[in-house]
CSV table of C-alpha atoms in Angstrom, one decimal:
chain,number,residue,atom,x,y,z
O,1266,MET,CA,6.8,-10.9,3.5
O,1267,ARG,CA,6.3,-13.4,0.7
O,1268,ALA,CA,8.9,-13.8,-2.0
O,1269,ALA,CA,8.5,-11.6,-5.0
O,1270,ALA,CA,7.3,-14.4,-7.2
O,1271,GLY,CA,4.5,-15.3,-4.8
O,1272,ALA,CA,2.4,-12.3,-5.5
O,1273,GLY,CA,2.1,-13.1,-9.2
O,1274,PRO,CA,2.4,-10.8,-12.3
O,1275,LEU,CA,1.9,-7.1,-12.1
O,1276,ASP,CA,-1.6,-7.4,-13.6
O,1277,ARG,CA,-3.6,-4.7,-11.8
O,1278,ALA,CA,-3.6,-1.1,-12.7
O,1279,MET,CA,-4.0,0.9,-9.4
O,1280,ARG,CA,-3.8,4.5,-8.4
O,1281,LEU,CA,-1.0,5.4,-6.0
O,1282,GLU,CA,-1.9,8.1,-3.5
O,1283,ARG,CA,0.4,10.0,-1.2
O,1284,PRO,CA,-0.9,11.3,2.1
O,1285,GLU,CA,-0.7,15.0,2.8
O,1286,ARG,CA,-1.4,16.4,6.2
O,1287,ILE,CA,-3.3,19.8,6.1
O,1288,GLU,CA,-3.4,21.9,9.3
O,1289,ALA,CA,-5.8,24.7,9.8
O,1290,ALA,CA,-5.1,27.8,11.8
O,1291,ASP,CA,-7.4,26.6,14.6
O,1292,GLY,CA,-5.2,23.6,15.1
O,1293,GLU,CA,-7.4,21.0,13.4
O,1294,ALA,CA,-5.7,18.7,11.0
O,1295,GLN,CA,-6.8,16.3,8.3
O,1296,THR,CA,-5.1,13.9,5.9
O,1297,LEU,CA,-5.9,14.3,2.2
O,1298,PHE,CA,-4.5,11.9,-0.5
O,1299,THR,CA,-2.9,13.2,-3.7
O,1300,ASP,CA,-3.0,10.9,-6.7
O,1301,THR,CA,0.6,10.4,-7.9
O,1302,GLY,CA,-0.3,8.3,-10.9
O,1303,LEU,CA,-1.1,4.8,-12.2
O,1304,VAL,CA,1.1,1.8,-11.1
O,1305,PHE,CA,0.9,-1.8,-12.0
O,1306,VAL,CA,0.6,-4.1,-9.0
O,1307,ALA,CA,0.5,-7.8,-8.1
O,1308,LEU,CA,-2.0,-8.2,-5.3
O,1309,ALA,CA,-2.4,-11.4,-3.2
O,1310,PRO,CA,-4.1,-12.2,0.1
O,1311,ALA,CA,-1.8,-12.1,3.0
O,1312,SER,CA,-0.8,-15.4,4.6
O,1313,LEU,CA,-1.4,-15.9,8.3
O,1314,ALA,CA,2.2,-15.2,9.1
O,1315,GLU,CA,2.1,-11.9,7.1
O,1316,ARG,CA,-1.2,-10.9,8.9
O,1317,GLN,CA,0.5,-11.5,12.2
O,1318,ALA,CA,3.7,-9.6,11.3
O,1319,GLY,CA,1.6,-6.7,9.9
O,1320,GLY,CA,-0.8,-6.7,12.8
O,1321,ARG,CA,-0.4,-3.4,14.7
O,1322,HIS,CA,-2.7,-1.2,16.7
O,1323,ASP,CA,-3.4,0.8,13.6
O,1324,GLY,CA,-4.0,-2.0,11.1
O,1325,ILE,CA,-4.1,-5.7,10.1
O,1326,ALA,CA,-2.5,-6.8,6.9
O,1327,THR,CA,-5.1,-8.2,4.5
O,1328,HIS,CA,-3.0,-8.3,1.3
O,1329,VAL,CA,0.5,-8.2,-0.1
O,1330,ALA,CA,1.1,-5.8,-3.0
O,1331,ARG,CA,4.2,-6.0,-5.2
O,1332,LEU,CA,5.2,-3.1,-7.5
O,1333,ARG,CA,8.2,-1.7,-9.2
O,1334,THR,CA,10.7,0.3,-7.3
O,1335,GLY,CA,11.0,4.1,-7.9
O,1336,THR,CA,7.5,5.1,-6.7
O,1337,GLY,CA,8.6,6.4,-3.3
O,1338,ILE,CA,5.9,4.4,-1.7
O,1339,ALA,CA,6.0,4.3,2.2
O,1340,GLY,CA,3.8,3.5,5.1
O,1341,GLY,CA,0.6,5.5,5.2
O,1342,TRP,CA,0.3,5.8,1.4
O,1343,ARG,CA,-2.7,4.2,-0.3
O,1344,LEU,CA,-3.4,2.1,-3.4
O,1345,SER,CA,-6.9,2.4,-4.9
O,1346,GLU,CA,-8.7,0.4,-7.5
O,1347,GLY,CA,-12.2,1.6,-8.3
O,1348,ALA,CA,-14.0,1.8,-4.9
O,1349,ARG,CA,-11.5,-0.4,-3.2
O,1350,ARG,CA,-8.7,1.3,-1.0
O,1351,PHE,CA,-5.6,-0.4,0.4
O,1352,ARG,CA,-3.7,1.4,3.1
O,1353,VAL,CA,0.1,0.7,3.1
O,1354,LEU,CA,1.2,-0.6,6.5
O,1355,ALA,CA,4.8,-1.6,5.8
O,1356,VAL,CA,7.2,-1.6,2.8
O,1357,ASP,CA,9.9,-4.2,2.3
O,1358,ASP,CA,12.4,-2.9,-0.3
O,1359,THR,CA,15.1,-5.5,0.4
O,1360,ALA,CA,14.5,-6.9,-3.1
O,1361,ARG,CA,15.0,-3.5,-4.7
O,1362,ARG,CA,17.9,-4.8,-6.8
O,1363,SER,CA,15.4,-7.0,-8.5
O,1364,GLY,CA,13.4,-3.9,-9.3
O,1365,PHE,CA,10.4,-4.6,-7.0
O,1366,VAL,CA,9.1,-3.7,-3.5
O,1367,ALA,CA,6.6,-5.6,-1.5
O,1368,CYS,CA,4.0,-3.9,0.8
O,1369,LEU,CA,1.8,-5.2,3.5
O,1370,VAL,CA,-1.5,-3.5,3.0
O,1371,GLU,CA,-4.9,-3.3,4.7
O,1372,GLU,CA,-8.1,-3.1,2.7
O,1373,GLU,CA,-10.1,-0.3,4.1
O,1374,GLY,CA,-13.6,-1.0,5.1
O,1375,ARG,CA,-13.0,-4.7,5.9
């Protein structure tokens, strides 16, 4: 993933949403998202290398999001900004000593 400085300043206020799997007695399951609060994010388009590294059967990275550590963010979580939703595909916390994590995210509906 891109170096921490590459995503720019934490200038976007986004909602951080944690997935919760709900299983019914009949065996059906669905995933609901619980709002865990507001976070400030630096969002940048993913480079070609990041799109290829993030490309999996369940998603293609469209953006890189950088935010402060301590949120507990993990793959499957979601960032939202108005009507836009970004599903977290991967989290790179190797720079956590600097106080930030970088995430490969896929904009839903693209």
